[in-house]
Short mmCIF file of C-alpha atoms in Angstrom, two decimals:
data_model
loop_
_atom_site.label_atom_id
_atom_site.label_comp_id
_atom_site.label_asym_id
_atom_site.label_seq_id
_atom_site.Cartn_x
_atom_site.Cartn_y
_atom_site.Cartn_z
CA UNK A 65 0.00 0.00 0.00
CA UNK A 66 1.82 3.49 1.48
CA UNK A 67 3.79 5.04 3.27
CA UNK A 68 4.05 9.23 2.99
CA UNK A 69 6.89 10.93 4.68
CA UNK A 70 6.30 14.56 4.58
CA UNK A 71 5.84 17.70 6.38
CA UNK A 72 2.88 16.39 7.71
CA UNK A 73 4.51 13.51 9.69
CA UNK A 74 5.02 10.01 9.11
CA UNK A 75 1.50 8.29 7.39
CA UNK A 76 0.85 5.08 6.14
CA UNK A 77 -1.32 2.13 6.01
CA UNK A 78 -1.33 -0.61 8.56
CA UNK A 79 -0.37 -4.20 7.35
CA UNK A 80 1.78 -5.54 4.10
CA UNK A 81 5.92 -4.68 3.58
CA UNK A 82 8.55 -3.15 6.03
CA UNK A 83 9.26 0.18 4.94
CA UNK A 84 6.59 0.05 2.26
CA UNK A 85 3.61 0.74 4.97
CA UNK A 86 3.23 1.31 8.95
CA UNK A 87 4.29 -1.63 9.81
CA UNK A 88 4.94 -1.95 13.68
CA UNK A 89 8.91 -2.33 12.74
CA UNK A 90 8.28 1.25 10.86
CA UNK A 91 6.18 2.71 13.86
CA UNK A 92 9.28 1.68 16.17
CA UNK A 93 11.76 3.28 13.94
CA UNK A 94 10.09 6.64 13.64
CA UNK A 95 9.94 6.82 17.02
CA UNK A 96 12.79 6.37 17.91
CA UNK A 97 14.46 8.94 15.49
CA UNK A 98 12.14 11.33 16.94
CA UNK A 99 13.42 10.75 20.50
CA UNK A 100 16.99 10.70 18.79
CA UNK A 101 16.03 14.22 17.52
CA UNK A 102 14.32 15.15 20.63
CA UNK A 103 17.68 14.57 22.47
CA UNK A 104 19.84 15.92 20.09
CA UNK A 105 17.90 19.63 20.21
CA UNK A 106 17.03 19.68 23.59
CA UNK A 107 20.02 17.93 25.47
CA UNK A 108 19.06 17.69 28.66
CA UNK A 109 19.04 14.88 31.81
CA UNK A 110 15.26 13.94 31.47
CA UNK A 111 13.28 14.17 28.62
CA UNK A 112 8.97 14.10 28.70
CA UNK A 113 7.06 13.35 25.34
CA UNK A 114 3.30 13.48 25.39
CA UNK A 115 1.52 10.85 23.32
CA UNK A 116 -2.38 10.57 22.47
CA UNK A 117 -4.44 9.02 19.54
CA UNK A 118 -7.82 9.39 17.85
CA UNK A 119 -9.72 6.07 17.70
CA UNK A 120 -8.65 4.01 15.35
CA UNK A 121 -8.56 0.35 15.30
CA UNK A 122 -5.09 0.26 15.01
CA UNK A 123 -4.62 3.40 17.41
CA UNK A 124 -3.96 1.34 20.64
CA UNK A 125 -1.20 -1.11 18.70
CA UNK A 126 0.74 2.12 17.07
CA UNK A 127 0.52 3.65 20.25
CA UNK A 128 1.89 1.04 22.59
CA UNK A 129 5.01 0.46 20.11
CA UNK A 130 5.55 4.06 20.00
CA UNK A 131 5.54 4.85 23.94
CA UNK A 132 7.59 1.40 24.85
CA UNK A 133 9.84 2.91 22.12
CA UNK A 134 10.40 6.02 24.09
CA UNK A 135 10.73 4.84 26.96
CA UNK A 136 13.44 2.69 26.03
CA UNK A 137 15.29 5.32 24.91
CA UNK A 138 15.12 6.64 28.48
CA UNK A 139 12.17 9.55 27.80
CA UNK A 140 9.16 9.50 30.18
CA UNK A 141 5.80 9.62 28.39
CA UNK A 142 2.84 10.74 29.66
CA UNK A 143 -0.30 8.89 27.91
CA UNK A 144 -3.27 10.77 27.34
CA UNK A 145 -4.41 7.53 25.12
CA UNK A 146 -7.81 9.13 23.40
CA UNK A 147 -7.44 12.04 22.40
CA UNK A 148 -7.46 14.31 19.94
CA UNK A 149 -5.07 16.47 18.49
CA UNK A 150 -5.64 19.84 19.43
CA UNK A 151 -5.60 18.29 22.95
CA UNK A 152 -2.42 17.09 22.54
CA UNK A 153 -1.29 20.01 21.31
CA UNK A 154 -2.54 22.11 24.60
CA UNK A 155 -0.98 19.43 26.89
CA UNK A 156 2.55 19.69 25.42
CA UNK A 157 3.12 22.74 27.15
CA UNK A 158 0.83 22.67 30.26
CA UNK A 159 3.05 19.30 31.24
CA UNK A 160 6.42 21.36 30.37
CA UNK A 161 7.05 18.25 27.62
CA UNK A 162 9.97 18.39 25.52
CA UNK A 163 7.03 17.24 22.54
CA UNK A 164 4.61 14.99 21.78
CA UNK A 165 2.96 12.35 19.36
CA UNK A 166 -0.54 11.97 18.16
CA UNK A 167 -1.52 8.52 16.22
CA UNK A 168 -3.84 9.58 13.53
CA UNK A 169 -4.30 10.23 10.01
CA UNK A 170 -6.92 12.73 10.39
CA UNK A 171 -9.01 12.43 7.71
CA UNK A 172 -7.51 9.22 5.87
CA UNK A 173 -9.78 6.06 5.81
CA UNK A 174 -9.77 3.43 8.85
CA UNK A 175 -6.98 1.45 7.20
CA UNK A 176 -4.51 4.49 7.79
CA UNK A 177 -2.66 6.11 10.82
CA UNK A 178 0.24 8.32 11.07
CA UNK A 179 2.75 10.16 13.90
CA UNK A 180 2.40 13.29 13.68
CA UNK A 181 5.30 15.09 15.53
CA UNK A 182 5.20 18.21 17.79
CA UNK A 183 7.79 20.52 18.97
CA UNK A 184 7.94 21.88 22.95
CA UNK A 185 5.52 24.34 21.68
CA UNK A 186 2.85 21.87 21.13
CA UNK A 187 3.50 22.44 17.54
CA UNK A 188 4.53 20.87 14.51
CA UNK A 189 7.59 20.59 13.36
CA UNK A 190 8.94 21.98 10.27
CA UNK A 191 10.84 20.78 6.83
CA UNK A 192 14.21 21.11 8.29
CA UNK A 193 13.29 19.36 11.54
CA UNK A 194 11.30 16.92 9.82
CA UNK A 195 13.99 15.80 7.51
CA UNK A 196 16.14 15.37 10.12
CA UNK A 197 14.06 12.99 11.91
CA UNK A 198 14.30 11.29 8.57
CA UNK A 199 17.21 11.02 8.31
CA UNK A 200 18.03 9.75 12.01
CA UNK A 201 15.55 6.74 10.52
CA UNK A 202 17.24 5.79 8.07
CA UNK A 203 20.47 4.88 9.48
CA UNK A 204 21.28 8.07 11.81
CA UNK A 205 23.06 7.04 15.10
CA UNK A 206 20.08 5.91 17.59
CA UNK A 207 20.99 5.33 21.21
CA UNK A 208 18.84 3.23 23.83
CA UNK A 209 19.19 3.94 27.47
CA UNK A 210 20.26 0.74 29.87
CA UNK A 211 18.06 -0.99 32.41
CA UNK A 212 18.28 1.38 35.00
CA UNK A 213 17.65 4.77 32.59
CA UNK A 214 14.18 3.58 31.19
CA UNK A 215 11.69 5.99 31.19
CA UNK A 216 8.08 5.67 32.37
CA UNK A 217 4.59 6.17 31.32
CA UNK A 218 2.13 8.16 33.27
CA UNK A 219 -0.97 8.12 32.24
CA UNK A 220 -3.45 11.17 32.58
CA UNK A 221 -7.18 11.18 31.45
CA UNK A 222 -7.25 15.13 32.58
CA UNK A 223 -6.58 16.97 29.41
CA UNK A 224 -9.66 16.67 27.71
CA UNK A 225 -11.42 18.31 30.79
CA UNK A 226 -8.51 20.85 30.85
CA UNK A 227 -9.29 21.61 27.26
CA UNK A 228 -12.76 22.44 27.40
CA UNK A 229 -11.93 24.67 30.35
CA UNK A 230 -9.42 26.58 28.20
CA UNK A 231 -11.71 26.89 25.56
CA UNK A 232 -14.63 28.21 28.31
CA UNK A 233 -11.98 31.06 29.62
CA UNK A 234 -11.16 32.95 26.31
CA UNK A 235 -12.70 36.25 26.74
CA UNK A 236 -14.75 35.93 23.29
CA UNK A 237 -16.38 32.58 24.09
CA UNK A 238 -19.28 33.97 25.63
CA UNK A 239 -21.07 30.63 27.59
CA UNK A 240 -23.75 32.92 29.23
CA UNK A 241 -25.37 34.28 25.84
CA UNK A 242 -24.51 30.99 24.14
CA UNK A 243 -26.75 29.36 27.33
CA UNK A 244 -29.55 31.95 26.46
CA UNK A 245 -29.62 30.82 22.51
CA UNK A 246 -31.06 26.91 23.86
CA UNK A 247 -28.87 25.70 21.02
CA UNK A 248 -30.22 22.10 20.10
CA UNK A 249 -27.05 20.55 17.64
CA UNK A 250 -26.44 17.29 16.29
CA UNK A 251 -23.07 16.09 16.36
CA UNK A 252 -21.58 13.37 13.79
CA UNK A 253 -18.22 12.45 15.94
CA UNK A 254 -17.62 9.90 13.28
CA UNK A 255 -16.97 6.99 15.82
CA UNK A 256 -13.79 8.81 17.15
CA UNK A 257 -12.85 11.36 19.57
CA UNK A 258 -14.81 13.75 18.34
CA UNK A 259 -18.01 12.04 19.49
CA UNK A 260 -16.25 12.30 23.61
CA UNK A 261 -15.19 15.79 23.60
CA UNK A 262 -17.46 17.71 21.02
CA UNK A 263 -21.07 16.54 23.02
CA UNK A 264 -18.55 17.53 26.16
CA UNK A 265 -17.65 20.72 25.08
CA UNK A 266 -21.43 21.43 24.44
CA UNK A 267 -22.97 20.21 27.40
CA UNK A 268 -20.35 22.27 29.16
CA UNK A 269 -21.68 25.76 26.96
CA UNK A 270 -25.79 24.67 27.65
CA UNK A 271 -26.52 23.58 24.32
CA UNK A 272 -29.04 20.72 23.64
CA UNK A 273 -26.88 17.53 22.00
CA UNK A 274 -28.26 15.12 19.95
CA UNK A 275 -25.22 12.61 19.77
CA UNK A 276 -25.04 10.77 16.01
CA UNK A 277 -21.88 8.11 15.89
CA UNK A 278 -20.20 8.98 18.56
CA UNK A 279 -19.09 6.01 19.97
CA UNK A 280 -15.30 5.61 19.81
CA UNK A 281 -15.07 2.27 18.41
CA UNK A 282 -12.36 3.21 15.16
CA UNK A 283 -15.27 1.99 12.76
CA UNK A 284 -16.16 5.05 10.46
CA UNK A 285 -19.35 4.85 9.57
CA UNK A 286 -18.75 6.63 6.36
CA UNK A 287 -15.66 8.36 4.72
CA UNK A 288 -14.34 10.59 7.79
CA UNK A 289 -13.06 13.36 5.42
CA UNK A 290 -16.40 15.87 6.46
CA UNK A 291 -17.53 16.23 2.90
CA UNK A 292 -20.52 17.16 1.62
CA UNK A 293 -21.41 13.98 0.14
CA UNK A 294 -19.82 11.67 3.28
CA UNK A 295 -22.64 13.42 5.29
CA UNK A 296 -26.06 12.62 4.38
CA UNK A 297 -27.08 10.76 7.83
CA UNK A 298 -25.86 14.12 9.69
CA UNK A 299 -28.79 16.11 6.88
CA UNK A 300 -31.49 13.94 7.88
CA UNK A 301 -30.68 13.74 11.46
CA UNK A 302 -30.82 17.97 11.78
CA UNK A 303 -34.12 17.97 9.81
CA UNK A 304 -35.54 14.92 11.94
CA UNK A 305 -34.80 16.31 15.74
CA UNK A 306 -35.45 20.11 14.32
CA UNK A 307 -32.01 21.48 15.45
CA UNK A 308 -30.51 24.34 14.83
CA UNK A 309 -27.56 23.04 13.29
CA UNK A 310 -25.07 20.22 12.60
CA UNK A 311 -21.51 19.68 13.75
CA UNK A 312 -18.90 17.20 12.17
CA UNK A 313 -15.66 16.39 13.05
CA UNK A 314 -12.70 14.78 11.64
CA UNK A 315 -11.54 11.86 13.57
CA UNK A 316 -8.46 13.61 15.47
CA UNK A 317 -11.05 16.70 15.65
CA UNK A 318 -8.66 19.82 14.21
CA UNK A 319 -11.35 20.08 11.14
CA UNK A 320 -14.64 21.08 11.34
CA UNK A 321 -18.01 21.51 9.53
CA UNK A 322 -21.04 22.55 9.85
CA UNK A 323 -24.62 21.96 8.50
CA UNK A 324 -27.55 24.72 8.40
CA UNK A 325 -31.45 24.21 10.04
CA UNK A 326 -32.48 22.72 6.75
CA UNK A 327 -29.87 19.94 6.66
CA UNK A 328 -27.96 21.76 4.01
CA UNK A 329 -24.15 22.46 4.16
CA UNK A 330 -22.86 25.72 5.31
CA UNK A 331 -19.73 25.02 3.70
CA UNK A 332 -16.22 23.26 4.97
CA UNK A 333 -14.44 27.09 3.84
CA UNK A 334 -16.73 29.20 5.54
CA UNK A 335 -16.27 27.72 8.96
CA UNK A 336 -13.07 30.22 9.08
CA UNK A 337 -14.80 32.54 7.61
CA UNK A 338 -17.41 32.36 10.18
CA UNK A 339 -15.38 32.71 13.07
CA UNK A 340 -13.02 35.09 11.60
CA UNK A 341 -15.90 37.53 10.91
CA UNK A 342 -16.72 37.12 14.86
CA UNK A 343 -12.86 37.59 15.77
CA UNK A 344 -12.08 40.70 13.69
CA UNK A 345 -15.44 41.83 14.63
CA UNK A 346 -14.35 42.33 18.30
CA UNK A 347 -10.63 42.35 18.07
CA UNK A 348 -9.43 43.96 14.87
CA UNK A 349 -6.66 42.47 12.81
CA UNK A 350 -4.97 40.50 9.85
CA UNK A 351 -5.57 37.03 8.81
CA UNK A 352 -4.13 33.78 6.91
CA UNK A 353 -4.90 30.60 5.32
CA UNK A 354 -3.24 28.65 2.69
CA UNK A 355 -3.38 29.33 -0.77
CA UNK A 356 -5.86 26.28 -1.48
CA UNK A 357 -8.62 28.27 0.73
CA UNK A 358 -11.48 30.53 -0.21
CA UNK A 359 -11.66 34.31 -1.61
CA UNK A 360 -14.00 35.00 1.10
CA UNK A 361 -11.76 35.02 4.29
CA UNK A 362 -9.72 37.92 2.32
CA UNK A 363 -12.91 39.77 1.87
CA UNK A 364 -14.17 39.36 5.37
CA UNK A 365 -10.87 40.36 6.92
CA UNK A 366 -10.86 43.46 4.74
CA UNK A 367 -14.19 44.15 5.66
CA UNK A 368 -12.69 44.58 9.19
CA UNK A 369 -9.84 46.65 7.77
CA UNK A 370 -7.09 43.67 8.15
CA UNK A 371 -5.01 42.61 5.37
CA UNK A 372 -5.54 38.96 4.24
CA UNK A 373 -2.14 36.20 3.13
CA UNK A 374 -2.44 32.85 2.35
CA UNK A 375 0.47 30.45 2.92
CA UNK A 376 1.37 27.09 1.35
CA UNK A 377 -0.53 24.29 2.41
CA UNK A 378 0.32 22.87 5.21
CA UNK A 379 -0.55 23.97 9.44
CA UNK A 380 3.08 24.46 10.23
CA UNK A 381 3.20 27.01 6.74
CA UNK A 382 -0.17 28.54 7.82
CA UNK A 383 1.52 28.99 11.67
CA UNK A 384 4.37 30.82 10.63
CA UNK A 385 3.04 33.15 8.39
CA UNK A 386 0.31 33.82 11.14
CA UNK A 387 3.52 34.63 13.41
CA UNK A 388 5.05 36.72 11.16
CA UNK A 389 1.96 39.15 10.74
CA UNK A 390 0.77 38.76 14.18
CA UNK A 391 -2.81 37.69 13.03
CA UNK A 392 -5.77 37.45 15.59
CA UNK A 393 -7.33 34.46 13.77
CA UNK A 394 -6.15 32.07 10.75
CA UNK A 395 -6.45 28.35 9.94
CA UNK A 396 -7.24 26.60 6.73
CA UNK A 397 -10.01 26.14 4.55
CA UNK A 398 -10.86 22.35 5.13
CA UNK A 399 -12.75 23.82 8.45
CA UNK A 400 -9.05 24.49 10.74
CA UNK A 401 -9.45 26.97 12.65
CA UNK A 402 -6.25 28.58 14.04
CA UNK A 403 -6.45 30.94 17.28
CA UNK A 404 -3.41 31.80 18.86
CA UNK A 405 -5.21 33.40 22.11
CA UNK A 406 -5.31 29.21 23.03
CA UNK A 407 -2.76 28.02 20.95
CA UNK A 408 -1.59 27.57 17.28
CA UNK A 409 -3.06 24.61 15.92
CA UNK A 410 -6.23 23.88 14.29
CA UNK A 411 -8.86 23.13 17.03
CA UNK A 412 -12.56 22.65 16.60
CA UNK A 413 -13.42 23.00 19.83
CA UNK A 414 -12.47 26.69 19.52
CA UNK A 415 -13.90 26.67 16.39
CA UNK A 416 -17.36 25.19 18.01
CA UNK A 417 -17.65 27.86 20.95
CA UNK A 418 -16.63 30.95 18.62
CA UNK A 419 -19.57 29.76 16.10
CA UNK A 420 -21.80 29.25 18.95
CA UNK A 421 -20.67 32.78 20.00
CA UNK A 422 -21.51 34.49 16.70
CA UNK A 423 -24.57 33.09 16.37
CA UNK A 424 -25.77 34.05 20.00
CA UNK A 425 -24.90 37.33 19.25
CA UNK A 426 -26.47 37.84 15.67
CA UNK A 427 -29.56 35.79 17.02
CA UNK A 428 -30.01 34.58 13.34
CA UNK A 429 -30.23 31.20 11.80
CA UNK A 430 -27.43 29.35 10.28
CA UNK A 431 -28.61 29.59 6.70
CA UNK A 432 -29.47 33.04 7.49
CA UNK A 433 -25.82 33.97 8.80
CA UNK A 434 -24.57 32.04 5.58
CA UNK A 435 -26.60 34.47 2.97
CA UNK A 436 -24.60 37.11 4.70
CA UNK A 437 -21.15 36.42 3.13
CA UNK A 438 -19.74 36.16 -0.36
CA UNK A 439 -20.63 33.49 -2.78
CA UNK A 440 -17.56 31.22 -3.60
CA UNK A 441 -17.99 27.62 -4.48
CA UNK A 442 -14.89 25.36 -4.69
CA UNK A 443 -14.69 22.32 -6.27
CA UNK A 444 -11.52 20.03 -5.14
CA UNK A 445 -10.71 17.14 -6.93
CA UNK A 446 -7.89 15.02 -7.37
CA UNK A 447 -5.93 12.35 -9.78
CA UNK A 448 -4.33 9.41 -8.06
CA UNK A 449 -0.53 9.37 -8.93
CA UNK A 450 0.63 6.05 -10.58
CA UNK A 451 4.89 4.86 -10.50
CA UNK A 452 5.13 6.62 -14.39
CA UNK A 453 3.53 10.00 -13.45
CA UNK A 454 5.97 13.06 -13.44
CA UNK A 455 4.46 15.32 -11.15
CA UNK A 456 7.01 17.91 -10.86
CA UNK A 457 7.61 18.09 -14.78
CA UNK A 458 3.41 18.43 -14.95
CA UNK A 459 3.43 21.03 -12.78
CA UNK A 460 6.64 22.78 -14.79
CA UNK A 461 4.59 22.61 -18.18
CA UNK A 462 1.54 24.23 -16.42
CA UNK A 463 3.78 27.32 -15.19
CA UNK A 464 5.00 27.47 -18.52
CA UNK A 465 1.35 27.08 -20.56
CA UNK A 466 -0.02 30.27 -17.95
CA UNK A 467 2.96 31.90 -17.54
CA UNK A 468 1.07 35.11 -18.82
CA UNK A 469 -1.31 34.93 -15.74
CA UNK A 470 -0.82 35.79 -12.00
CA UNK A 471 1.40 32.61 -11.06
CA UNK A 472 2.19 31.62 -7.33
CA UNK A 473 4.62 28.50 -7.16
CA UNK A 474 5.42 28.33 -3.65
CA UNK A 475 3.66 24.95 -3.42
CA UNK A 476 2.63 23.49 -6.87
CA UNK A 477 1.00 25.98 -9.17
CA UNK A 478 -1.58 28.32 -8.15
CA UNK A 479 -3.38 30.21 -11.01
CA UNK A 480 -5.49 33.21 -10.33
CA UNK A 481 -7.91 34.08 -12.95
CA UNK A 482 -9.92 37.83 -12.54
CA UNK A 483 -13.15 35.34 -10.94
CA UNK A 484 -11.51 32.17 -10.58
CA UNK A 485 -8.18 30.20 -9.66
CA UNK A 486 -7.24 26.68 -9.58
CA UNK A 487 -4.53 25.62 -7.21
CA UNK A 488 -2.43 22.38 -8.35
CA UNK A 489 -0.22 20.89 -6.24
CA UNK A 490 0.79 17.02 -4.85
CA UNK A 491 -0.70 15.99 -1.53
CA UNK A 492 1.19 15.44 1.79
CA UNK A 493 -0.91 13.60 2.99
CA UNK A 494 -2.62 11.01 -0.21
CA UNK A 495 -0.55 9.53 -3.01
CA UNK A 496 -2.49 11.85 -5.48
CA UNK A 497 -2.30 15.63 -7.66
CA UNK A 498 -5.12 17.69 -5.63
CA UNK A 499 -7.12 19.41 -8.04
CA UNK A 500 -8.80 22.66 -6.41
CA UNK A 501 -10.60 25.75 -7.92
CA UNK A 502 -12.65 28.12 -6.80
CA UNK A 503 -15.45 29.90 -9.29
CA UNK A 504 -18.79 32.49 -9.03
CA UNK A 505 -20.71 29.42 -9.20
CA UNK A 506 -20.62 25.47 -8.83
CA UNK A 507 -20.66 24.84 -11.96
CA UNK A 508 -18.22 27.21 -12.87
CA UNK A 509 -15.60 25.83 -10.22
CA UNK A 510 -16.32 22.03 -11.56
CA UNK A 511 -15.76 23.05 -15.15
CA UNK A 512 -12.71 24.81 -14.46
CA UNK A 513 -11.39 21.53 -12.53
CA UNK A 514 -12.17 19.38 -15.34
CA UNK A 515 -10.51 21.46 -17.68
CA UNK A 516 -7.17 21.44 -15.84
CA UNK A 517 -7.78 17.48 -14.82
CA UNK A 518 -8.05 17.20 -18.60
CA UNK A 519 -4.74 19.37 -19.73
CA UNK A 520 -2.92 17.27 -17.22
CA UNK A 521 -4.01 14.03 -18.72
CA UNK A 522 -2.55 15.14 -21.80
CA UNK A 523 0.47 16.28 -20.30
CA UNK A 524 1.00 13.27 -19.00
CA UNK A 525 0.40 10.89 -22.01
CA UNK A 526 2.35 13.28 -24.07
CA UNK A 527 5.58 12.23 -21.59
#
């Protein structure tokens, strides 16, 4: 099958070849270049790595090899076991870690998982540090510790709790109005993590919850990418128990969604664009997403008078950029929101309470609060790379057949027409060309995309 190893951490399917997928022998390795690493930049007497996972089938078997790995390189570990990853993130620093681990592949089928790596920040770590880990695995110099120099595992079921409370004390989360509104949501936690903490995080702001696969068994009961057309239980559920809304969740929980009163989809982009509209509305300021992310966070932020820049894909791209212009809110337009009052990483639990927040306060429905933003329809597609395929020299010929429009080739190509762009560029995270545009209309965005899916096929057989 796979295994990716990228920016976005290590990611691969479970079963089949050494080195080919996560195998346990693979899961082992990583780890232990990563405590290599950790040692190396930190160099200190004791060293304390936070691990969680979301709930995958394989989660407890990936995470077992990966803290016994740690601690027989000497590091302590303290095991949050479910989890999800903005939770790990928060707990990285509130222990004093050195880093942590969370086992997931976020929105990658059950047969998938994936370390991803964070820094002492709670963040992820970046191409340089990355490729050094890499390195380290495949043949750096990795040291165990002895008998008596084994770390330990702690285990602490606390963080979650700790979480919500963090999310409950920013100033803009306001619980008391959000208590007024008698919220009733449905939440799709997609058998994962997202079905403990979401209904948690709810309960804990007075909304009615109306709980739809959230037991954390691993077994997805659809494709856990929260897509439009993975979603139609979470439609009929809204319209069947009246609610005022729908919430879904990607199994490690840093994307989110949400669904209007009438079971229709408020849209994966506008879930920044929501909460960014709330943010700049009280605390004035710039904003960021990647480059593969809607038209309509620029024109919300300069609604507020900020000044909009998108990255290249990727969190740790979006996180440094946000840095750099000291942005109030950011994220990424697959429903990550970004606010660096908690911490920087995408976290739908922020993203939850400063939804619940706006709406409170505009005292509107959700389809109502959706007609008040710009109209942008995306349509994101994608061609599944083969041994032959030359991506880079595809993406090369593309630059060359628009070099006459506004190019941006920081990550793949990104074309901006006057009322459209496309964005093409190869996944971190799937063995596949991502395909994204964005249009005036639907089916202005899904012509565009088969045009370019099209060119590329031709590209392609012409090499």
């Amino acid at each position: 099958m796979t295994l990716i190893k990228s920016i976005s951490g290590i990611r691969g399917t479970i079963g089949g070849k050494m080195g080919e997928n996560l195998t346990p022998i693979d899961a082992v390795k990583f780890a232990a270049a990563y405590g290599a690493w950790l040692k190396q930049e930190r160099s200190k007497e004791t060293y304390r790595v936070v691990v969680g996972r979301d709930a995958r089938i394989s989660g407890k078997m990936i995470q077992d090899l990966v803290m016994n790995t740690l601690v027989g390189m000497g590091i302590h570990v303290i095991d949050l076991d479910l989890s999800t990853t903005p939770t790990v993130e928060v707990a990285v620093p509130m222990e004093h870690a050195d880093g942590g681990i969370i086992l997931t592949a976020s929105h990658n089928p059950k047969q998938w998982n994936a370390l991803k790596l964070l820094n002492e920040k709670g963040e992820f770590l970046d191409a340089v540090e990355g490729a050094k880990i890499l390195d380290l695995a495949e043949g750096g110099s990795i040291t165990f510790a002895d008998v008596d120099a084994l770390g330990k595992i702690t285990k602490n079921d606390a963080y979650i709790d700790l979480h919500i409370e963090e999310v409950l004390a920013l100033p803009l989360v306001t619980k008391n109005a959000i208590e007024k509104g008698n919220f009733k949501v449905v939440v799709d936690g997609v058998n994962s993590t997202g079905g403990i903490v979401i209904p948690l995080l709810l309960e804990a702001l007075g909304v009615e919850v109306v709980k739809l696969y959230c037991d954390p068994t691993g077994h997805f009961p659809h494709n856990p990418e929260p897509l439009k057309e993975h979603l139609t239980d979470l439609s009929q559920a809204v319209k069947k128990h009246n609610a005022d809304f729908g919430i879904v969740v990607d199994p490690d929980v840093d994307r989110l969604a949400f669904m209007d009163e009438n079971g229709n989809m408020f849209g994966e982009e506008y879930t920044l664009v929501a909460c960014a509209d709330y943010v700049l509305s009280k605390t004035p300021g710039n904003t960021v997403s990647n480059m593969s992310s809607t038209r309509a966070l620029r024109d919300v932020t300069e609604k507020h008078g900020g000044t909009y820049e998108a990255s290249a894909v990727g969190e740790v791209n979006v996180v440094k950029l946000m840095k750099a212009n000291q942005v109030k809110i950011g994220g990424e337009g697959n429903g990550g929101i970004i606010y660096p009052e908690l911490h920087y990483g995408r976290d739908a639990l922020v993203g939850v309470a400063l939804f619940l927040s706006l709406l409170a306060e505009k005292d509107m429905t959700v389809s109502a609060l959706r007609s008040t933003y710009p109209d942008y329809y995306m349509s994101k597609k994608k061609i599944q790379l083969t041994p032959d395929l030359d991506v880079d020299g595809i993406l090369s010929a593309m630059e060359n057949r628009y070099q006459n429009e506004k190019l941006t080739t920081v990550d793949g190509v990104k074309i901006d027409f006057s009322e459209s762009w496309v964005h093409l560029r190869k996944s971190n995270t799937e063995p596949i060309i991502r395909i994204y545009t964005e249009a005036k209309s639907q089916d202005e965005a899904d012509t565009l995309a088969d045009k370019f899916i099209a060119e590329i096929e031709t590209i392609a057989a012409d090499n």
